[in-house]
XYZ file of C-alpha atoms in Angstrom:
558
model
C 0.000 0.000 0.000
C 1.304 3.483 -0.905
C 0.176 7.031 -0.245
C -0.194 9.750 -2.883
C 0.904 13.331 -2.416
C -2.680 14.350 -1.702
C -2.966 11.840 1.165
C -4.675 9.019 -0.797
C -3.660 5.531 0.311
C -3.257 3.171 -2.665
C -2.663 -0.599 -2.923
C -0.377 -1.783 -5.709
C 0.116 -5.286 -6.979
C 2.898 -6.813 -9.090
C 2.490 -7.221 -12.846
C 1.237 -10.717 -13.630
C 2.370 -12.050 -16.976
C 2.449 -8.703 -18.840
C 5.422 -9.724 -20.986
C 4.077 -12.822 -22.674
C 0.389 -13.530 -22.037
C -0.543 -12.162 -25.452
C 2.048 -14.316 -27.271
C 0.177 -17.638 -27.015
C -3.486 -18.592 -27.028
C -5.600 -18.673 -23.862
C -4.870 -22.331 -23.094
C -1.560 -21.196 -21.580
C -3.449 -19.377 -18.831
C -4.678 -22.750 -17.547
C -1.070 -23.895 -17.075
C 0.268 -20.801 -15.265
C 0.605 -21.339 -11.496
C -1.274 -19.170 -9.080
C 1.882 -17.886 -7.390
C 1.489 -16.928 -3.777
C -2.330 -16.992 -3.636
C -2.229 -19.783 -1.136
C 0.262 -18.094 1.166
C -0.450 -18.373 4.884
C -1.704 -15.369 6.830
C 0.953 -13.568 8.861
C 0.118 -14.449 12.519
C 1.632 -11.223 13.834
C -0.539 -9.151 11.475
C -3.563 -11.128 12.618
C -2.828 -10.400 16.294
C -2.358 -6.695 15.529
C -5.700 -6.650 13.729
C -7.495 -8.220 16.709
C -5.960 -5.648 19.077
C -6.935 -2.832 16.709
C -10.555 -4.041 16.715
C -10.616 -4.135 20.517
C -9.218 -0.606 20.862
C -11.219 1.067 18.057
C -13.620 2.957 20.346
C -11.496 2.950 23.486
C -8.442 4.409 21.707
C -8.928 5.204 18.000
C -5.365 6.506 17.701
C -3.948 3.215 18.981
C -6.329 1.297 16.678
C -5.069 3.342 13.705
C -1.446 2.575 14.618
C -2.089 -1.158 15.073
C -4.087 -1.427 11.837
C -1.310 0.388 9.946
C 1.281 -2.035 11.300
C -0.925 -4.991 10.304
C -1.107 -3.602 6.759
C 2.673 -3.214 6.561
C 3.185 -6.830 7.730
C 0.752 -8.157 5.113
C 1.913 -9.438 1.745
C 1.329 -6.468 -0.567
C 1.850 -8.663 -3.644
C -1.191 -10.766 -2.665
C -3.409 -8.983 -0.081
C -5.383 -11.378 2.103
C -8.369 -10.967 4.431
C -6.148 -9.532 7.185
C -4.840 -6.815 4.871
C -8.399 -6.039 3.750
C -9.835 -5.866 7.269
C -6.869 -3.848 8.538
C -7.343 -1.321 5.729
C -11.060 -0.930 6.506
C -10.325 -0.624 10.234
C -7.611 1.965 9.519
C -10.087 4.094 7.584
C -12.713 3.771 10.348
C -10.181 4.747 13.061
C -9.030 7.796 11.090
C -12.667 8.854 10.747
C -13.089 8.706 14.540
C -9.954 10.836 14.878
C -11.442 13.472 12.581
C -9.233 12.760 9.519
C -12.162 12.463 7.116
C -10.262 12.951 3.843
C -7.757 10.251 4.730
C -10.567 7.984 5.912
C -12.604 8.198 2.710
C -9.541 7.603 0.545
C -8.516 4.589 2.604
C -12.020 3.120 2.436
C -12.043 3.716 -1.317
C -8.756 1.817 -1.666
C -10.215 -1.004 0.429
C -12.846 -1.592 -2.274
C -10.128 -3.051 -4.524
C -9.366 -5.673 -1.856
C -12.966 -6.899 -1.463
C -14.095 -9.826 -3.585
C -17.208 -9.135 -5.665
C -18.976 -12.119 -4.053
C -18.371 -10.839 -0.496
C -21.534 -8.731 -0.355
C -21.511 -8.314 3.442
C -18.064 -6.661 3.482
C -18.912 -4.558 0.444
C -22.108 -3.319 2.152
C -20.101 -2.507 5.286
C -17.721 -0.436 3.148
C -20.647 1.424 1.563
C -22.052 2.257 4.993
C -18.684 3.509 6.306
C -18.117 5.576 3.166
C -21.616 7.031 3.483
C -20.877 8.065 7.071
C -17.625 9.842 6.092
C -19.214 11.587 3.102
C -21.858 12.845 5.527
C -19.060 14.209 7.759
C -17.600 15.961 4.693
C -21.002 17.529 3.865
C -21.745 15.534 0.683
C -25.187 14.337 1.800
C -26.308 13.246 -1.674
C -23.419 10.825 -2.061
C -23.795 9.807 1.574
C -27.480 8.887 1.118
C -26.747 6.945 -2.075
C -24.089 4.786 -0.392
C -26.264 4.261 2.697
C -29.189 3.085 0.525
C -26.940 0.588 -1.285
C -25.664 -0.802 2.024
C -29.193 -1.051 3.445
C -30.455 -2.947 0.382
C -27.625 -5.493 0.584
C -28.040 -6.056 4.339
C -31.793 -6.565 3.861
C -31.133 -9.139 1.129
C -28.684 -10.924 3.447
C -31.193 -10.849 6.348
C -28.729 -8.980 8.601
C -31.148 -6.966 10.762
C -28.404 -5.656 13.075
C -26.553 -4.093 10.147
C -29.832 -2.716 8.773
C -30.357 -0.992 12.129
C -26.816 0.412 11.850
C -27.647 1.858 8.412
C -30.897 3.364 9.754
C -28.890 5.005 12.523
C -26.334 6.486 10.085
C -29.100 7.665 7.751
C -30.798 9.395 10.666
C -27.595 11.357 11.394
C -27.481 12.485 7.744
C -31.081 13.665 7.958
C -30.294 15.672 11.092
C -27.683 17.586 9.096
C -30.419 18.566 6.626
C -32.889 19.516 9.400
C -35.237 16.572 8.715
C -35.777 15.826 12.399
C -39.102 13.936 12.137
C -37.810 11.384 9.620
C -34.537 11.068 11.536
C -36.447 10.389 14.775
C -38.464 7.675 12.996
C -35.308 5.948 11.720
C -33.589 6.163 15.112
C -36.562 4.534 16.827
C -36.764 1.761 14.215
C -33.049 1.074 14.675
C -33.399 1.151 18.464
C -36.273 -1.340 18.323
C -34.202 -3.751 16.204
C -31.133 -3.420 18.440
C -33.158 -4.019 21.606
C -34.660 -7.178 20.093
C -31.157 -8.336 19.101
C -29.688 -7.311 22.505
C -27.033 -5.338 20.627
C -25.689 -3.115 23.430
C -23.287 -1.182 21.218
C -26.075 -0.415 18.727
C -28.479 0.567 21.519
C -25.950 3.009 22.972
C -25.286 4.497 19.523
C -29.012 4.970 18.865
C -29.650 6.585 22.234
C -26.713 8.939 21.748
C -27.843 10.044 18.284
C -31.377 10.710 19.533
C -29.822 13.348 21.796
C -28.244 15.315 18.943
C -31.252 17.612 18.596
C -33.841 19.383 20.695
C -36.869 17.616 22.168
C -38.146 16.401 25.501
C -35.044 17.235 27.554
C -35.881 14.863 30.407
C -36.475 11.963 28.034
C -33.266 12.678 26.148
C -31.217 13.025 29.334
C -32.544 9.612 30.432
C -31.521 8.210 27.042
C -27.998 9.627 27.220
C -27.559 8.337 30.784
C -28.518 4.840 29.589
C -26.013 5.160 26.728
C -23.292 6.258 29.187
C -23.991 3.218 31.389
C -23.699 0.850 28.426
C -20.497 2.442 27.066
C -18.853 2.380 30.483
C -19.455 -1.377 30.606
C -18.052 -1.661 27.064
C -15.097 0.645 27.938
C -15.830 2.663 24.775
C -13.964 5.885 25.553
C -14.677 7.541 22.205
C -18.405 6.894 22.647
C -18.279 8.139 26.238
C -16.646 11.368 25.112
C -19.454 11.814 22.575
C -22.112 10.864 25.176
C -20.977 13.449 27.731
C -20.696 16.057 24.962
C -24.327 15.399 24.016
C -25.386 15.358 27.652
C -23.877 18.825 28.036
C -25.731 19.949 24.912
C -29.086 18.645 26.198
C -28.519 20.277 29.595
C -27.929 23.581 27.785
C -31.218 23.033 25.886
C -32.882 22.387 29.253
C -31.517 25.689 30.648
C -29.122 24.023 33.140
C -25.712 25.384 32.075
C -23.934 24.628 35.353
C -24.773 20.933 35.071
C -23.814 21.116 31.401
C -20.315 22.307 32.361
C -19.935 19.331 34.705
C -20.962 16.897 31.956
C -18.584 18.587 29.484
C -15.719 18.283 31.981
C -16.350 14.525 32.009
C -16.342 14.553 28.217
C -12.989 16.343 28.137
C -11.403 13.606 30.279
C -12.195 10.978 27.667
C -11.449 13.254 24.700
C -7.983 14.114 26.011
C -7.220 10.397 26.473
C -8.138 9.389 22.910
C -7.148 12.661 21.145
C -10.353 12.749 19.074
C -10.195 16.204 17.491
C -13.740 15.978 16.078
C -15.100 15.482 19.595
C -12.827 18.247 20.849
C -14.373 20.660 18.335
C -17.848 19.695 19.608
C -16.624 20.133 23.200
C -15.436 23.692 22.491
C -18.757 24.521 20.791
C -20.888 23.241 23.694
C -18.672 24.932 26.318
C -19.167 28.226 24.497
C -22.939 27.590 24.486
C -22.975 26.865 28.239
C -20.910 29.946 29.157
C -23.029 32.156 26.919
C -26.123 30.967 28.834
C -24.397 31.755 32.131
C -23.512 35.202 30.804
C -19.735 34.732 30.757
C -19.302 35.824 27.150
C -15.521 36.174 27.437
C -15.088 32.451 28.128
C -17.675 31.646 25.489
C -15.589 33.669 23.010
C -12.385 31.935 24.135
C -13.849 28.480 23.527
C -15.147 29.504 20.101
C -11.662 30.826 19.308
C -10.135 27.528 20.462
C -12.497 25.709 18.109
C -11.387 27.962 15.224
C -7.717 27.377 15.996
C -8.281 23.615 16.157
C -9.955 23.615 12.744
C -7.009 25.518 11.267
C -4.568 23.140 12.960
C -6.361 20.170 11.429
C -5.985 21.726 8.006
C -2.265 22.360 8.618
C -1.702 18.811 9.833
C -3.369 17.481 6.742
C -0.857 19.420 4.625
C 2.059 18.017 6.673
C 0.650 14.533 6.396
C 0.387 14.872 2.626
C 4.097 15.782 2.379
C 5.101 12.831 4.560
C 2.933 10.491 2.565
C 4.455 11.679 -0.700
C 7.934 10.651 0.546
C 6.538 7.332 1.746
C 4.887 6.855 -1.626
C 8.200 7.272 -3.465
C 9.918 4.683 -1.277
C 7.135 2.161 -1.713
C 7.025 2.744 -5.502
C 10.695 1.783 -5.705
C 10.006 -1.358 -3.705
C 7.051 -2.199 -5.872
C 9.064 -1.825 -9.063
C 11.764 -4.154 -7.704
C 9.114 -6.736 -6.874
C 7.601 -6.343 -10.352
C 11.000 -6.919 -11.998
C 11.560 -10.069 -9.936
C 8.142 -11.393 -10.774
C 8.610 -10.578 -14.468
C 11.820 -12.660 -14.534
C 10.035 -15.436 -12.729
C 7.176 -15.293 -15.222
C 9.539 -15.516 -18.173
C 11.104 -18.699 -16.769
C 7.662 -20.114 -16.153
C 6.667 -19.191 -19.675
C 9.560 -21.152 -21.201
C 8.700 -24.186 -19.131
C 5.013 -23.909 -19.875
C 5.608 -23.604 -23.627
C 7.313 -27.020 -23.647
C 4.518 -28.411 -21.521
C 2.036 -26.907 -23.942
C 3.744 -28.506 -26.947
C 3.606 -31.899 -25.247
C -0.016 -31.399 -24.340
C -0.875 -30.366 -27.913
C 0.836 -33.442 -29.413
C -0.804 -35.759 -26.902
C -4.112 -34.006 -27.478
C -3.764 -34.427 -31.248
C -3.180 -38.180 -30.979
C -6.010 -38.557 -28.497
C -8.236 -36.419 -30.706
C -7.574 -38.665 -33.724
C -8.607 -41.803 -31.831
C -11.587 -39.993 -30.394
C -12.605 -38.819 -33.870
C -12.558 -42.376 -35.228
C -14.566 -43.662 -32.287
C -16.951 -40.730 -32.544
C -17.591 -41.270 -36.282
C -18.264 -44.964 -35.729
C -20.742 -44.162 -32.988
C -22.426 -41.521 -35.139
C -22.844 -43.983 -38.044
C -24.503 -46.499 -35.724
C -26.698 -43.794 -34.301
C -27.612 -42.660 -37.839
C -28.680 -46.181 -38.847
C -30.809 -46.524 -35.714
C -32.359 -43.134 -36.351
C -33.228 -44.024 -39.955
C -34.863 -47.268 -38.832
C -36.894 -45.353 -36.230
C -37.924 -42.788 -38.869
C -39.130 -45.568 -41.195
C -41.229 -47.035 -38.393
C -42.613 -43.595 -37.571
C -43.495 -43.002 -41.245
C -45.403 -46.280 -41.390
C -47.301 -45.420 -38.224
C -48.029 -41.959 -39.610
C -49.393 -43.363 -42.887
C -51.601 -45.743 -40.911
C -52.921 -42.896 -38.797
C -53.589 -40.740 -41.878
C -55.541 -43.578 -43.504
C -57.574 -44.080 -40.348
C -58.243 -40.347 -40.146
C -59.487 -40.237 -43.735
C -61.795 -43.188 -43.054
C -63.224 -41.400 -40.001
C -63.682 -38.193 -41.996
C -65.468 -40.090 -44.777
C -67.741 -41.815 -42.263
C -68.489 -38.512 -40.580
C -69.323 -36.920 -43.951
C -71.685 -39.771 -44.759
C -73.432 -39.363 -41.414
C -73.821 -35.644 -41.999
C -75.216 -36.220 -45.499
C -77.644 -38.772 -44.113
C -78.805 -36.357 -41.407
C -79.176 -33.559 -43.949
C -81.180 -35.842 -46.207
C -83.525 -36.705 -43.328
C -83.953 -33.034 -42.481
C -84.676 -32.149 -46.125
C -87.161 -34.970 -46.325
C -88.892 -33.759 -43.175
C -88.881 -30.180 -44.399
C -90.371 -31.269 -47.744
C -93.048 -33.212 -45.898
C -93.708 -30.190 -43.711
C -94.067 -27.897 -46.753
C -96.342 -30.421 -48.437
C -98.479 -30.600 -45.303
C -98.646 -26.803 -45.140
C -99.646 -26.604 -48.795
C -102.373 -29.215 -48.287
C -103.670 -27.267 -45.256
C -103.775 -24.020 -47.252
C -105.510 -25.760 -50.167
C -108.114 -27.262 -47.845
C -108.757 -23.864 -46.191
C -109.292 -22.243 -49.669
C -111.751 -24.966 -50.620
C -113.683 -24.501 -47.403
C -113.757 -20.718 -47.976
C -115.100 -21.247 -51.557
C -117.812 -23.519 -50.138
C -118.776 -20.726 -47.784
C -119.411 -18.365 -50.691
C -122.222 -20.676 -51.883
C -123.904 -21.157 -48.517
C -126.871 -19.369 -47.076
C -126.151 -16.598 -44.572
C -127.521 -18.696 -41.762
C -125.047 -21.536 -42.516
C -121.969 -19.251 -42.885
C -121.321 -18.794 -39.135
C -121.256 -22.562 -38.373
C -119.120 -23.053 -41.450
C -116.570 -20.392 -40.278
C -116.439 -22.066 -36.865
C -115.685 -25.301 -38.623
C -112.805 -23.611 -40.543
C -111.398 -22.092 -37.327
C -111.529 -25.433 -35.531
C -109.715 -27.044 -38.453
C -106.937 -24.436 -38.327
C -106.592 -24.753 -34.514
C -106.427 -28.521 -34.665
C -103.801 -28.406 -37.383
C -101.699 -25.820 -35.540
C -101.784 -27.726 -32.208
C -100.806 -31.011 -33.813
C -98.033 -29.610 -36.059
C -94.694 -29.269 -34.296
C -92.524 -29.731 -37.347
C -91.596 -26.060 -37.727
C -90.371 -25.832 -34.115
C -88.403 -29.067 -34.500
C -86.777 -27.836 -37.706
C -85.768 -24.562 -36.058
C -84.209 -26.368 -33.086
C -82.221 -28.640 -35.373
C -81.116 -25.702 -37.492
C -79.933 -23.877 -34.374
C -78.035 -26.962 -33.188
C -76.229 -27.299 -36.518
C -75.357 -23.604 -36.650
C -74.088 -23.079 -33.076
C -71.000 -21.160 -34.218
C -73.088 -18.789 -36.338
C -75.569 -18.159 -33.520
C -72.685 -17.486 -31.066
C -71.028 -14.977 -33.426
C -74.411 -13.329 -34.088
C -75.057 -12.893 -30.343
C -71.536 -11.580 -29.692
C -71.894 -8.898 -32.351
C -75.621 -8.145 -31.799
C -76.580 -9.162 -28.238
C -79.882 -7.196 -28.332
C -81.569 -9.453 -30.967
C -84.816 -11.147 -29.950
C -85.473 -14.872 -30.282
C -87.659 -14.306 -33.369
C -84.998 -12.110 -35.027
C -82.343 -14.759 -34.400
C -84.557 -17.493 -35.935
C -85.293 -15.289 -38.963
C -81.552 -14.592 -39.426
C -80.868 -18.329 -39.262
C -83.483 -19.134 -41.931
C -82.309 -16.304 -44.238
C -78.701 -17.516 -43.891
C -79.945 -20.979 -44.905
C -81.088 -19.497 -48.244
C -84.853 -19.648 -47.659
C -87.069 -17.144 -49.441
C -89.709 -15.007 -47.735
C -92.443 -17.288 -49.057
C -90.737 -20.414 -47.708
C -90.178 -18.736 -44.347
C -93.850 -17.682 -44.179
C -94.924 -21.249 -44.886
C -92.479 -22.615 -42.267
C -93.498 -20.150 -39.563
C -97.167 -19.887 -40.511
C -96.970 -16.150 -41.209
C -98.058 -13.927 -44.059
C -95.330 -13.055 -46.613
C -95.925 -9.358 -45.850
C -95.283 -10.055 -42.173
C -92.055 -11.877 -43.051
C -90.925 -8.949 -45.214
C -91.672 -6.529 -42.387
C -89.665 -8.757 -40.008
C -86.793 -8.768 -42.516
C -86.841 -4.964 -42.520
C -86.787 -4.874 -38.707
C -83.912 -7.363 -38.679
C -81.879 -5.090 -40.990
C -82.497 -2.183 -38.620
C -81.449 -4.312 -35.630
C -78.264 -5.337 -37.475
C -77.627 -1.655 -38.359
C -77.283 -2.396 -42.100
C -77.491 0.297 -44.770
C -79.580 -0.049 -47.913
C -76.604 -1.130 -50.052
C -75.636 -4.096 -47.869
C -77.210 -7.427 -48.813
C -78.704 -9.118 -45.732
C -77.981 -12.663 -46.968
C -74.309 -11.890 -47.759
C -73.837 -10.170 -44.388
C -75.202 -13.196 -42.517
C -73.029 -15.535 -44.587
C -69.887 -13.629 -43.498
C -70.606 -14.069 -39.769
């Protein structure tokens, strides 16, 4: 790992096969060894990392030093999990110390060490980067990274980490004066942490809920609970922040003397861990307390101390950049020496692997020839079997086609037979109707010749004849039912397009589609031809047809 002149920490890795990878085809990549990928983790670096984790909140400066040593003891040519975790921890410790620029650059460099499949670590990095961007005032970028981390933790089912993201997002919202939403997120996170018995998360939530005005008594109770938890955890950084916030809330409650006592406690922890961010907050809250007391001179002095500290931080950053530039040059020289050694090693490996490749190609060619012969023989056998199966399938298909044609022919014969029976019945029905009409005419002619006294009985006789004939004749209704049954598709289409048609209009449409004339329809239905013509006119109106459209052709198209 190296450091640029602007303070950015970078990880550099040796060149892997740059001299000759493009000289042979990709098969060579399968023969190249993996180098030191399987190297064992440095036990000393691992111990330093564990100590750095333990001291992160009790002594961030010590954690930063230990994590830096763990990074230096790691193999920079093949960074392992210890190097990755130490880099992340280094960036987190520097953030607690108030070195936000260095922290965000270190966390950015750590991204290159995280495997794409390690979603949990990548989400943790996003959350830490979001927190530091929020410290730097870039709330848009901070929210974007926090949302990405929250989505990944939800997908992984890590509710504790989701609560952590809610807590960090709430702090961002406080910086943009969105107190209601921030309060909601803090309470959701607190509820999750209490269910998980996550004491560190509970203390963090309670502390952050005291960063703004509200019910002073409730918030003082919260901060006291957070102080109790952090004392048990020996988290000095958190205790410094807790007492700072307790002093702030006491100022909001109008109790500046008690606020000064709380801030004195905060200063004890801040001076031990040298957290300059907390020291800036301490100066700000001391100035607030003294201004409430009325001692404006001391309030001014503390504000001036805060201004001087901010300037000192800027100056130290410049000094650190110069030191890191010198360190960068030394590490670049070391990296180049390692790259030259690895390049020589790769060249030797390349020579050896070329001979191995030639042997593999020759052996593969001989094996391929035997395989080709065996493969062709198998394919020929498979082809013969396939042809035999196709012949059998063709015979079965021909048999099925013949059977299908026989069934179609039989079905056609049955339909012709049924049609013939219907035509015969219809002819008989028409003949019967004609005979009835002829008989009625004859009876009417006989009435012309009768005496007036005999006409009334004779008319009653005619009426009785007609009634008897009509009650006994059900042929027309039977024919209509059969016609409807045979034209189900037509009747369905007719109803879909014209659902308002009456039963009589549907029957008339069916008979017209069958090619019957008005006279034949009148005889079938027992109506006058004029009545049938009037019904045809009404049907045209119901079908919304213009004068140029032929009714028969329209019904045939349905």
